[in-house]
Tab-separated table of C-alpha atoms in Angstrom:
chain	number	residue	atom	x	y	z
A	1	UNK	CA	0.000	0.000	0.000
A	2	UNK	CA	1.200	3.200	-1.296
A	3	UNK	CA	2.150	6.065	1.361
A	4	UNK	CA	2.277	8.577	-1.552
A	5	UNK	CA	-0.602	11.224	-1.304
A	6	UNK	CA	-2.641	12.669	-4.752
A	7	UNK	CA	-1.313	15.431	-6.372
A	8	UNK	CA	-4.108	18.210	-5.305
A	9	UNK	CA	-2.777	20.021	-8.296
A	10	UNK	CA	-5.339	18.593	-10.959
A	11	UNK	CA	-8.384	18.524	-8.728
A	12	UNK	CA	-7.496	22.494	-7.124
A	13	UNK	CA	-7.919	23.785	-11.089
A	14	UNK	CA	-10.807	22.032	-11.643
A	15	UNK	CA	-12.061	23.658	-8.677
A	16	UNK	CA	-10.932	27.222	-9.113
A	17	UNK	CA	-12.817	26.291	-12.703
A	18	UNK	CA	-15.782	25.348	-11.363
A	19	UNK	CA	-15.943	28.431	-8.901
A	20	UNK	CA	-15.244	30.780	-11.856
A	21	UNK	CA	-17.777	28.631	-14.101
A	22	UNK	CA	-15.409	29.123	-16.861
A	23	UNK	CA	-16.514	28.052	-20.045
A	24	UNK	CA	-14.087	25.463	-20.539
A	25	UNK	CA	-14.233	25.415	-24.468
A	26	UNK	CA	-14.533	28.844	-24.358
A	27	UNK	CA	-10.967	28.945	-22.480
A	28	UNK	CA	-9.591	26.430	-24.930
A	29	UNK	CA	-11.046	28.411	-28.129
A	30	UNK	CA	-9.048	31.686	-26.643
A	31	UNK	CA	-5.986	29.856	-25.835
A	32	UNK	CA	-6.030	28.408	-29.151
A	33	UNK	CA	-6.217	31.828	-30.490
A	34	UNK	CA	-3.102	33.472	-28.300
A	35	UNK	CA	-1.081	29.933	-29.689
A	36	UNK	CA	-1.909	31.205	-33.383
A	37	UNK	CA	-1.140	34.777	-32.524
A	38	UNK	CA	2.063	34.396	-30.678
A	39	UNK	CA	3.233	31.534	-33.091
A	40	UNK	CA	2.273	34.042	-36.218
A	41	UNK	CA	4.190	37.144	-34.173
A	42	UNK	CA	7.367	35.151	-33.651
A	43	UNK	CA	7.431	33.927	-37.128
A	44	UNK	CA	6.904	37.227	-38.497
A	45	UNK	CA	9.675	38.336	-36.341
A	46	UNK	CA	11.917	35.511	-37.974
A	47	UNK	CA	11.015	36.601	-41.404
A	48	UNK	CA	12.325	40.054	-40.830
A	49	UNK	CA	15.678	39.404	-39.159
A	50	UNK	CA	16.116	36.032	-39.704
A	51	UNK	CA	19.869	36.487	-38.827
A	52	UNK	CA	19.394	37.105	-35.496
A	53	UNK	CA	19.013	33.947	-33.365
A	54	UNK	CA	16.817	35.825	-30.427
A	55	UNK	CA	13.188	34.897	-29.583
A	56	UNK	CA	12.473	38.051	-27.706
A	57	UNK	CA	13.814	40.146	-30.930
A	58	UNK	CA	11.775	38.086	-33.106
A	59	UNK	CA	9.096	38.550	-30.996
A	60	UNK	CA	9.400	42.452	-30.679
A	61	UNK	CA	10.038	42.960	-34.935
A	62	UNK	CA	6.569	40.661	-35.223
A	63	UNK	CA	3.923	42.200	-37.343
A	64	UNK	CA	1.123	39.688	-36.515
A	65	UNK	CA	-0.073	41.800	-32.957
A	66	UNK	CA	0.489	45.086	-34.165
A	67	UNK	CA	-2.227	47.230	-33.893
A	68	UNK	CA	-2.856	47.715	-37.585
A	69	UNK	CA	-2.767	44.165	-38.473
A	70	UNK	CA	-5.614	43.427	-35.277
A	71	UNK	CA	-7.575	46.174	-36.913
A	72	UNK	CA	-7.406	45.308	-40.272
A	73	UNK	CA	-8.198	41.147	-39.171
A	74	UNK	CA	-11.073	42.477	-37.051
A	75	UNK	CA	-12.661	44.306	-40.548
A	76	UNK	CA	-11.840	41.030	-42.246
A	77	UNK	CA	-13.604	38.667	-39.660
A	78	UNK	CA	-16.926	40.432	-39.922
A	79	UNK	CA	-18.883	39.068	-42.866
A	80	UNK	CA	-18.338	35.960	-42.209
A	81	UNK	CA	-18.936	36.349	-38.195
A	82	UNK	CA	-22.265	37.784	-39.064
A	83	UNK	CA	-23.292	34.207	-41.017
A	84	UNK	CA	-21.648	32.298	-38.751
A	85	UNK	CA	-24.074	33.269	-36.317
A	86	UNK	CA	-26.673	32.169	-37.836
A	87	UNK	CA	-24.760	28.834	-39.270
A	88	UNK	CA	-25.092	28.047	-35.628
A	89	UNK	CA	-28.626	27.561	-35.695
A	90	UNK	CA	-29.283	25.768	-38.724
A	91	UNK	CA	-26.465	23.103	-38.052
A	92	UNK	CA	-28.317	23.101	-34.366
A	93	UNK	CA	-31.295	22.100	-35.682
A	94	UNK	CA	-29.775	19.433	-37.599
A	95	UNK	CA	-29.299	21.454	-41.132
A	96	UNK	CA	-26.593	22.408	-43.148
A	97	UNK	CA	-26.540	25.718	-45.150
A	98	UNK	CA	-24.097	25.341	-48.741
A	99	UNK	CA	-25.530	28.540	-50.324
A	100	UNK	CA	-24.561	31.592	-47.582
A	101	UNK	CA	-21.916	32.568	-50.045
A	102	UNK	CA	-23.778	32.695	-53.356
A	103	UNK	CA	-27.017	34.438	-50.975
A	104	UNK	CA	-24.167	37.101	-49.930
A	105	UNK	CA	-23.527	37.821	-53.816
A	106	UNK	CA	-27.147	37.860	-55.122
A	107	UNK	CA	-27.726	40.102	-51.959
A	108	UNK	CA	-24.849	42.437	-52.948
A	109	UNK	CA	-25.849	42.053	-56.732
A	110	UNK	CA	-29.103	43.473	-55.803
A	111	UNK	CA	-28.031	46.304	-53.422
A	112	UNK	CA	-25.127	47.239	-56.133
A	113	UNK	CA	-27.811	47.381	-59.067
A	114	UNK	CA	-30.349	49.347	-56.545
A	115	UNK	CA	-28.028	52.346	-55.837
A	116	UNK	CA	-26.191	52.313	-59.153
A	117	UNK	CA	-29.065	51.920	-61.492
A	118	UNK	CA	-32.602	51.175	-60.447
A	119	UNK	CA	-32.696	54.151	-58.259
A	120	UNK	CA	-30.823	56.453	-60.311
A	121	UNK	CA	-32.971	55.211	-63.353
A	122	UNK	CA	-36.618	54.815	-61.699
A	123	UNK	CA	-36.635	57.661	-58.769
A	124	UNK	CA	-33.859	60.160	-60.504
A	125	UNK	CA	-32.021	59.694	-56.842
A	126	UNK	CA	-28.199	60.269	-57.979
A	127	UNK	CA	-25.527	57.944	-55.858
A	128	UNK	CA	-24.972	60.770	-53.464
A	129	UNK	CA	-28.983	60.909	-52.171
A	130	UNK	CA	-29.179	60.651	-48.653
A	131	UNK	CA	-31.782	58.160	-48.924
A	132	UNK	CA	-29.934	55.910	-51.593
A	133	UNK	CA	-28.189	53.516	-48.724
A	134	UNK	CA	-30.730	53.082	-46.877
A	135	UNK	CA	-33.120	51.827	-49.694
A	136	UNK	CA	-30.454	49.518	-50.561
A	137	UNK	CA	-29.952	48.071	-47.395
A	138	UNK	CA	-33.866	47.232	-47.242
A	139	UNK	CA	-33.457	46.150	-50.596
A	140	UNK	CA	-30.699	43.741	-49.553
A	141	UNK	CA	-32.322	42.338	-46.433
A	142	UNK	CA	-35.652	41.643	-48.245
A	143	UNK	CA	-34.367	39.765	-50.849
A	144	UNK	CA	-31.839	38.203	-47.963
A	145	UNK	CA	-34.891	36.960	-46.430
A	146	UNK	CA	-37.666	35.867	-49.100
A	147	UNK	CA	-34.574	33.959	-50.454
A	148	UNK	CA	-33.643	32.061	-46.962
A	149	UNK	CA	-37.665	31.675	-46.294
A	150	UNK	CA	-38.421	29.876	-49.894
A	151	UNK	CA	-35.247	27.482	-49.311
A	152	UNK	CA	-36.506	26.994	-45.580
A	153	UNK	CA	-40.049	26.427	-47.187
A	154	UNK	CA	-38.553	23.431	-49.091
A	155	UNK	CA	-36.753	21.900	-46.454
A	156	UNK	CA	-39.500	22.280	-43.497
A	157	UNK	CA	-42.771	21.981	-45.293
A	158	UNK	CA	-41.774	20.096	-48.930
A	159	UNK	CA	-39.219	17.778	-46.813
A	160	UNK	CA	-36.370	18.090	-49.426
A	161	UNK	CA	-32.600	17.412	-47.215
A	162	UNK	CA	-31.287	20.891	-46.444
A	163	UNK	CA	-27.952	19.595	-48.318
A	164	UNK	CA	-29.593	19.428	-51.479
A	165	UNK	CA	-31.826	22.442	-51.388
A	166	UNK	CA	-29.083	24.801	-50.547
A	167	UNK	CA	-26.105	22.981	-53.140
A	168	UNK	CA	-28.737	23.750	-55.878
A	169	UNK	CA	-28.862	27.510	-54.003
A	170	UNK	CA	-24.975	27.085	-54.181
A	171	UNK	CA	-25.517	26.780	-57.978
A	172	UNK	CA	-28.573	28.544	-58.488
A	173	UNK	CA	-27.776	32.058	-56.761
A	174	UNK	CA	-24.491	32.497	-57.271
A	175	UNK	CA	-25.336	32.288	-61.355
A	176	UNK	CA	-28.384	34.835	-60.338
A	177	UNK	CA	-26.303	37.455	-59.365
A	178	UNK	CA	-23.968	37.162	-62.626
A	179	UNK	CA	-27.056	37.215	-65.007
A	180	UNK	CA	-28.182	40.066	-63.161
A	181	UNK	CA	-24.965	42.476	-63.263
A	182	UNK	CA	-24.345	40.650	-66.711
A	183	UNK	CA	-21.045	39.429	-65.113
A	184	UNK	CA	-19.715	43.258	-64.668
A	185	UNK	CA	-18.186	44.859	-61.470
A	186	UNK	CA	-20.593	46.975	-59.908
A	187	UNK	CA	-19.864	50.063	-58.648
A	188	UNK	CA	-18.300	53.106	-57.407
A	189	UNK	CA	-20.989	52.277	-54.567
A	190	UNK	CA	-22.545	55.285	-52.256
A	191	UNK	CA	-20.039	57.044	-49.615
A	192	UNK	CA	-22.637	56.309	-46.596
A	193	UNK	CA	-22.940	52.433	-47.502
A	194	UNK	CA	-19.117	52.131	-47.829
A	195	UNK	CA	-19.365	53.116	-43.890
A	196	UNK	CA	-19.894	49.922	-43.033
A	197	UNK	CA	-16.620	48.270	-44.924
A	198	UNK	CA	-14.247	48.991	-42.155
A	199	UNK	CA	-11.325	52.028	-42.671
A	200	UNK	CA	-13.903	54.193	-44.541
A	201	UNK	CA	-16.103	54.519	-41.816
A	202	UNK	CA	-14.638	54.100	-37.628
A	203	UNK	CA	-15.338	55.736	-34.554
A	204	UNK	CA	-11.895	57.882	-34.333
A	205	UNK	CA	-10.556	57.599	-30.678
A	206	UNK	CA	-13.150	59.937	-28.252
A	207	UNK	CA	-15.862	58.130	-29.492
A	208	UNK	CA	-14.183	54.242	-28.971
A	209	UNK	CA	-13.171	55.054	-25.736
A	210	UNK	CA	-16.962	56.393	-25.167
A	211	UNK	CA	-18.459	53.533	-26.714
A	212	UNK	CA	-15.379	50.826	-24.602
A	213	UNK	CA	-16.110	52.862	-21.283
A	214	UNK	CA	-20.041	52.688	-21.829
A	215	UNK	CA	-19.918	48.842	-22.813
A	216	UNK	CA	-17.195	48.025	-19.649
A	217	UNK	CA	-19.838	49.866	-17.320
A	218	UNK	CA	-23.099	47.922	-19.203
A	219	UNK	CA	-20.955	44.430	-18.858
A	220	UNK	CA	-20.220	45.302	-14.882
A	221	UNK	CA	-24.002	46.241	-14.408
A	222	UNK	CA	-25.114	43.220	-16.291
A	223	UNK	CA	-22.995	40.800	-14.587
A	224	UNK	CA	-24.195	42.026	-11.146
A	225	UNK	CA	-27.702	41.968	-11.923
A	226	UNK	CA	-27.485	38.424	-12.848
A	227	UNK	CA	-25.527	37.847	-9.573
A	228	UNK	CA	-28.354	39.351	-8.239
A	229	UNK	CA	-31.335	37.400	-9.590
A	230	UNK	CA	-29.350	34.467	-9.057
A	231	UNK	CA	-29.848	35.484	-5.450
A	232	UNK	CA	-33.140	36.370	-5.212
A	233	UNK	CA	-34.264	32.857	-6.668
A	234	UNK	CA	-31.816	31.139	-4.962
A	235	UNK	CA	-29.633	29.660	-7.089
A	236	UNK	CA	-25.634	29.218	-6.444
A	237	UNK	CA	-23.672	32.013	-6.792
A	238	UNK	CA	-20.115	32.930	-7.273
A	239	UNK	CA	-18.165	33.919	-4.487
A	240	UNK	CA	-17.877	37.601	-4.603
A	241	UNK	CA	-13.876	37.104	-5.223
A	242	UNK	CA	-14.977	35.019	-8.188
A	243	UNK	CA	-17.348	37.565	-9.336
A	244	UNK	CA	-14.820	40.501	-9.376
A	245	UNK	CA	-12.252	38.609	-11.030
A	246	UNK	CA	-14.819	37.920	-13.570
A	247	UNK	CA	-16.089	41.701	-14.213
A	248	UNK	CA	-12.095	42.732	-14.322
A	249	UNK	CA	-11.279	39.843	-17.208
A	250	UNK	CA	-14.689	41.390	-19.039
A	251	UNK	CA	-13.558	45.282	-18.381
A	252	UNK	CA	-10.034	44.837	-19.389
A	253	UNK	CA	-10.397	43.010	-22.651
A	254	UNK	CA	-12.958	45.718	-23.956
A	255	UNK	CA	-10.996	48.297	-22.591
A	256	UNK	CA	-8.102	46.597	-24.073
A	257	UNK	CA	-9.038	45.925	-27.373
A	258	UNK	CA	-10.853	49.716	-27.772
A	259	UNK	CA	-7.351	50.962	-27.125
A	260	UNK	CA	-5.428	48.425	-29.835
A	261	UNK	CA	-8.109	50.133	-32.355
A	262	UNK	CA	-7.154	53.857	-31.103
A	263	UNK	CA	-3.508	53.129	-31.470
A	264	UNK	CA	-3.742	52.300	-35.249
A	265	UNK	CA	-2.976	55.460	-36.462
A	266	UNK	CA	-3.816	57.436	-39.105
A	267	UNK	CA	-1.326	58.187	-42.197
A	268	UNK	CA	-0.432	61.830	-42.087
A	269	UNK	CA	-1.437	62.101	-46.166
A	270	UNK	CA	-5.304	61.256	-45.354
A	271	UNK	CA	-5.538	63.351	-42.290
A	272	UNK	CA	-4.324	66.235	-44.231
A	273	UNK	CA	-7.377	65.277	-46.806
A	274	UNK	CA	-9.667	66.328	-44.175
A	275	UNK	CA	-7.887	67.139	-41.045
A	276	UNK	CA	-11.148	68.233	-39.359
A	277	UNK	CA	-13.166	64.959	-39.447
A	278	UNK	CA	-10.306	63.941	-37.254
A	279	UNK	CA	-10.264	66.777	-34.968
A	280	UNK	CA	-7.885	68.814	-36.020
A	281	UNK	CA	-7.783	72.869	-36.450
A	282	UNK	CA	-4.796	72.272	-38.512
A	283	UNK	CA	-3.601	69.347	-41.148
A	284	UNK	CA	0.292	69.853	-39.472
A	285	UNK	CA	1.501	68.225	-36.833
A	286	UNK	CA	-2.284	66.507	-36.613
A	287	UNK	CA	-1.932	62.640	-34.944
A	288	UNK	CA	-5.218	60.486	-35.123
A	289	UNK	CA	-6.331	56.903	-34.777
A	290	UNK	CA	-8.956	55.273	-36.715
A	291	UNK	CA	-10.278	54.110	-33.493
A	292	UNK	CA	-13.681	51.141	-33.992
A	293	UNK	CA	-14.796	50.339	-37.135
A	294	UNK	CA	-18.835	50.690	-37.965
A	295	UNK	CA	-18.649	46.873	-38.986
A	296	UNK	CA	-17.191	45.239	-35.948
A	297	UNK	CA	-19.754	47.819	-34.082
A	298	UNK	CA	-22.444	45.782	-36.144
A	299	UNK	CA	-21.205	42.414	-35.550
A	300	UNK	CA	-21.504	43.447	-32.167
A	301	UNK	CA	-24.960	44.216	-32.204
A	302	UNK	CA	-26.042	41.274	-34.346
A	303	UNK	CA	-24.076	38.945	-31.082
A	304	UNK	CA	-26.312	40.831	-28.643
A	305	UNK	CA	-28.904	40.313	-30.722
A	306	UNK	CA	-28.490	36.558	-31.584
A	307	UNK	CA	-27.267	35.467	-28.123
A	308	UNK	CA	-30.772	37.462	-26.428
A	309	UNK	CA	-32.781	35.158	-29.457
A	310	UNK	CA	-30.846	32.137	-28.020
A	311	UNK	CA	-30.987	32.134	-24.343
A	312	UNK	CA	-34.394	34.654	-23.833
A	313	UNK	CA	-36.719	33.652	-26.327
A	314	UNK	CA	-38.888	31.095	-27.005
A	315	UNK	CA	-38.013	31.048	-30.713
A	316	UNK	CA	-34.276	29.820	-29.402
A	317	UNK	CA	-35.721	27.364	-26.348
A	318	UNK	CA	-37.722	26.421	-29.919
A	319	UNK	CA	-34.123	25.789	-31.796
A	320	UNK	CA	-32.599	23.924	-29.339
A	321	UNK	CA	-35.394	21.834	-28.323
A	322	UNK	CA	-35.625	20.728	-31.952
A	323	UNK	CA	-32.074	20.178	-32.541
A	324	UNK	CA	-31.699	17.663	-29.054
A	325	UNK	CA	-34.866	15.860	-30.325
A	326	UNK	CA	-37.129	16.690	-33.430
A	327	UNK	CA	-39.572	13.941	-32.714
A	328	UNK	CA	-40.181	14.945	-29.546
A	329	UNK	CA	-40.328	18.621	-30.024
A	330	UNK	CA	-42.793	18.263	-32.997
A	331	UNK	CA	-44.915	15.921	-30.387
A	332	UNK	CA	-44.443	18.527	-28.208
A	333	UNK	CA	-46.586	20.925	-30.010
A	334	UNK	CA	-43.113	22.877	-31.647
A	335	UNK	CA	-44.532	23.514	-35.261
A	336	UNK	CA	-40.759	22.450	-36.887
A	337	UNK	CA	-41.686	23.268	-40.231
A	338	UNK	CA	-42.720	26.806	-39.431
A	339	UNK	CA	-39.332	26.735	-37.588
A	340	UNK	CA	-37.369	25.592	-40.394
A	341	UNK	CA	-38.490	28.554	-42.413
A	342	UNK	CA	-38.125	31.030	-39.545
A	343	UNK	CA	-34.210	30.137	-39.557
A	344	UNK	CA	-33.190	30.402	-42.797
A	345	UNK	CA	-34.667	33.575	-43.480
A	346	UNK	CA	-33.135	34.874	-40.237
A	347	UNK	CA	-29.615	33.655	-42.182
A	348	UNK	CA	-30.571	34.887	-45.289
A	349	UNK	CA	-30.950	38.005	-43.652
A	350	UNK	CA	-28.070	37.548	-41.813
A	351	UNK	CA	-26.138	36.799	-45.185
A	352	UNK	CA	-27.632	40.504	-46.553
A	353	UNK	CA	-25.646	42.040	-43.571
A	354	UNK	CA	-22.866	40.196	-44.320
A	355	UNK	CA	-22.956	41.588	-48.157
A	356	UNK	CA	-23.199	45.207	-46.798
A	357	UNK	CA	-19.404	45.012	-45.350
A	358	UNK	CA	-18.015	42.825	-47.953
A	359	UNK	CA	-18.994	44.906	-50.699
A	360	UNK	CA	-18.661	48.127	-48.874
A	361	UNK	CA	-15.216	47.489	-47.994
A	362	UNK	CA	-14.483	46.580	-51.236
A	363	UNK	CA	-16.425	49.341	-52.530
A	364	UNK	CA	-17.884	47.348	-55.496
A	365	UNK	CA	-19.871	44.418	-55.904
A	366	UNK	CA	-17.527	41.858	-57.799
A	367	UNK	CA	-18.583	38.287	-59.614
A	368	UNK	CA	-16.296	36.281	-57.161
A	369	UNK	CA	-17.590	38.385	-54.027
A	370	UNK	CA	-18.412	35.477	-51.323
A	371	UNK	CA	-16.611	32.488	-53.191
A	372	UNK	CA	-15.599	29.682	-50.517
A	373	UNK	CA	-18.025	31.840	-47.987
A	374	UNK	CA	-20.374	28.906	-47.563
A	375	UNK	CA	-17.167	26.705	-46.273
A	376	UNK	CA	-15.768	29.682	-44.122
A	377	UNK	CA	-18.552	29.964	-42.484
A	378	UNK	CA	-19.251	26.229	-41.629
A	379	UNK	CA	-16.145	26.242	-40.542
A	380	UNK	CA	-16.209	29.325	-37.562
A	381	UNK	CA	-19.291	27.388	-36.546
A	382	UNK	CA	-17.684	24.073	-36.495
A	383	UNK	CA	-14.527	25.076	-34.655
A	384	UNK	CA	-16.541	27.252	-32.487
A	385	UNK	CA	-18.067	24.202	-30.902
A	386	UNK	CA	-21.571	23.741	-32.553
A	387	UNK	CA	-22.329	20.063	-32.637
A	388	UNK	CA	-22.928	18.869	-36.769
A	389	UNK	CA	-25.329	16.042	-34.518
A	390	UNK	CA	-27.454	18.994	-33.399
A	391	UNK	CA	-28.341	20.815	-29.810
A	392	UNK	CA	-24.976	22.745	-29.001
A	393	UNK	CA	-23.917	25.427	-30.062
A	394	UNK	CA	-22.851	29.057	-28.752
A	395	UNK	CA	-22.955	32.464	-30.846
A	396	UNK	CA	-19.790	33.651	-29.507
A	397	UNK	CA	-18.119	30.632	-30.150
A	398	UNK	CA	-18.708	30.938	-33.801
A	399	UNK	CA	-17.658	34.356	-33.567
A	400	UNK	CA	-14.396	33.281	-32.191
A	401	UNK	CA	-14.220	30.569	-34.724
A	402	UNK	CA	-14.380	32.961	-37.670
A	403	UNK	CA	-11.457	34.604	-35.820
A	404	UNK	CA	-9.907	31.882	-35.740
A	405	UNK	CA	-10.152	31.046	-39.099
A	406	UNK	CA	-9.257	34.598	-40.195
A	407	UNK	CA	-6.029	34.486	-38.227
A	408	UNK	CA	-4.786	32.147	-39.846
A	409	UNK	CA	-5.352	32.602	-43.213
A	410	UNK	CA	-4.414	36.315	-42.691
A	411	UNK	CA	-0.607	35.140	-40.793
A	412	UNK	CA	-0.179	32.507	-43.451
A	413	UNK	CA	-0.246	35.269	-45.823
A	414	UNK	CA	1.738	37.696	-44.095
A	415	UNK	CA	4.728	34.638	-44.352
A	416	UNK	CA	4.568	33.936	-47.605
A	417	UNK	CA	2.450	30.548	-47.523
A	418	UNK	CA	0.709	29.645	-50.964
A	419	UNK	CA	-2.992	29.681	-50.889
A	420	UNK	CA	-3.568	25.952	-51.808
A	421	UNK	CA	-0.915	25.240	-48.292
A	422	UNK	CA	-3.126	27.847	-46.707
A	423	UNK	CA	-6.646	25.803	-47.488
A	424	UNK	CA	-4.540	22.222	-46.276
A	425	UNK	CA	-4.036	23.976	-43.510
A	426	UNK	CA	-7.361	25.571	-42.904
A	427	UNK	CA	-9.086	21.618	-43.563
A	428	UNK	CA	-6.740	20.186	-41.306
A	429	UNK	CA	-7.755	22.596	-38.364
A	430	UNK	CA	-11.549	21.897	-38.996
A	431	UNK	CA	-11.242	17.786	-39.008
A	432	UNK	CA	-8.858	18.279	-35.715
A	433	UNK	CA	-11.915	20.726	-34.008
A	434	UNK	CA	-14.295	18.086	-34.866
A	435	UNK	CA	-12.379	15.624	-33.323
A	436	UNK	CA	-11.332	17.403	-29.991
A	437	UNK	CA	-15.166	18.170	-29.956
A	438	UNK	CA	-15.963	14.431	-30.277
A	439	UNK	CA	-13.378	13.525	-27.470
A	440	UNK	CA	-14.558	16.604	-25.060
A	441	UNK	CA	-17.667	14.958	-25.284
A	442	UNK	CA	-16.671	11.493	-24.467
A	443	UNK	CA	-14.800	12.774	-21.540
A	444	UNK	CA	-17.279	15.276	-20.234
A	445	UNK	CA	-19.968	12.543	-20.971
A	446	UNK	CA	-22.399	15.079	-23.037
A	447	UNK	CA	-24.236	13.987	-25.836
């Protein structure tokens, strides 16, 4: 018999864990995110003095964390954020979605045509009409959702697999939005609607740190509220120790990353375009950052938005109930074809916002606008821990999974790697999620 005592190591995290009630995927998807970002930084670093045999120089000469690289892979992670969100309620519910990408060009084929021509042409609005981006935005998100509610209509009510109504979208929309620009670049698009592409439209630095130091106190308030109801219903709490640490991590990061945005600064040659947009009496001497982009602002909103239809609605209790067990949710009184329909309009939708900042930060709508989108998107969701068997699946975790994604297709490029190395990689990522997901499950004994 053994006189050796247990390590109290293993069971003293798990129960610093527990009291936090840390998301434990969620820790694993951000630590897998730092490991890209520090691995992308070094390398980097490598690249540019690669005679120097110092970690810590490599590290410093990186160009993967600086703040105009975070900014510019925040802008890129958007569009396909915003239809990741919604991914992760049609693969919940036991669907698939192939067409998001060819939806997100018929959607920007229709909003490019609107303000370039039909308005111009029907209403005598020139590109420069207040009212021009607007209309095309409506434009976009109507056609965003008849075109998600007819494939949804298919699927839920005419019983045709999800995989082959939306590979004949795949086909049939993306081949809609060539016949309808007649397979021409569309564009110089409005000044307002560009906005929402990213550099053309941000915050500037007063208004981030407004917008960071209004979000820090919401995040506090809402965190101690629930604390609070948790209380009043009796229910466990976290220890108040637990609970500060928690509204610290929260305030810091948003704090933190509203500051990596103001410290992107602005090149001297377009604040002297218009000095006094950025605050400036004169164009000399004149510093500014670019401070949040308009598009992370709305991925932002659609996450709020999403997560509140999730975890406060009945529609979500609807989505999830359905994706853990269709037969009994339909005996249940859950009307699942309705539902079907409900969801992909919402990503159709979803997919019309996700348009709006491709094309705007393009500034034109372009043939191969959204091409691989579908997989991309799939992909965030995947990684971000939504089951493909249906009944899990987080918003923010797809969001992180898109950023996920993103990183590493944007440091692959900043080393040099080919694209067709840069997809290996990217398919080799998604089969290992999948299978860390499969063996999380078998060890945490979740379905």
């Amino acid at each position: 018999m053994s006189d050796q005592t247990p390590n109290p190591a293993p069971s003293a995290r798990r129960s610093i864990l527990s009291t936090l009630e840390v998301d434990t995927r969620l820790l694993g998807m951000i630590g897998a995110f730092v490991v890209i970002a520090l691995a992308f930084q070094m390398w980097t670093g490598f690249k540019a003095i690669p005679d120097v045999m110092n970690p810590i120089a490599w590290f410093s000469e990186g160009r993967f964390m600086t703040p105009r690289n975070i900014f510019n892979l925040s802008i890129q992670t958007v569009s396909v954020a915003i239809m990741a969100t919604g991914m992760v309620f049609v693969i919940v519910t036991r669907h698939i979605d192939l067409s998001v990408g060819a939806l997100l060009a018929t959607t920007t084929a229709v909003m490019g045509m609107t303000q370039t021509q039909i308005l111009p042409n029907a209403l005598g609005l020139e590109l420069g009409h207040p009212l021009i981006p607007w209309i095309t935005i409506l434009a976009g998100l109507l056609t965003g959702a008849l075109i998600g509610g007819f494939q949804g209509y298919l699927i839920g009510y005419q019983a045709i697999p999800a995989f082959i109504v939306t590979l004949g979208g795949l086909l049939i929309w993306r081949n809609v939005a060539w016949h309808m620009t007649d397979g021409q670049t569309i564009g110089p698009l409005n000044e307002t609607y560009m906005l929402f592409g990213g550099i053309n439209g941000t915050l500037g630095v007063f208004w981030s740190w407004v917008v960071g130091l209004l979000a820090a106190v919401a995040s506090a308030v809402g965190l101690l509220l629930a604390r609070r109801n948790k209380v009043r219903h009796e229910f466990p709490v976290k220890p108040v120790w637990a609970e500060g640490a928690l509204i610290a991590i929260v305030v810091a990061a948003i704090l933190g990353f509203v500051a990596v945005m103001n410290a992107y600064s602005v090149p001297d040659r377009v604040v002297a375009r218009d000095f006094e947009r950025w605050g400036c009496e004169v164009a000399e001497g004149c510093t500014a950052g670019y401070g949040i982009p308009y598009s992370v602002l709305l991925l932002i909103a659609v996450a709020i938005v999403m997560t509140i239809i999730a975890q406060r609605t009945r529609l979500g209790r609807y989505i999830f109930a359905t994706g853990g067990n269709p037969d009994a949710a339909e005996l249940s009184g859950i009307n699942t074809k309705l539902l079907t329909v409900k969801i992909f309009a919402m990503v159709g939708v979803l997919c019309a916002l996700g348009g709006i900042v491709a094309s705007a930060r393009l500034g034109y709508h372009t043939n191969d606008i959204g091409i691989l989108d579908e997989l991309r998107v799939i992909a965030a969701a995947v990684i971000g821990g939504t089951a493909l068997a249906g009944g899990v699946g987080t918003i923010y975790g797809a969001i992180i999974g898109a950023l996920i994604m993103q990183s590493l297709q944007s440091g692959m490029a900043m080393v040099g790697v080919d694209a067709p190395y840069q997809n290996i990689v990217v398919g080799f990522v998604l089969v290992l999620a999948v299978w860390i997901d499969i063996q999380y499950r078998k060890l945490s004994g979740a379905k």
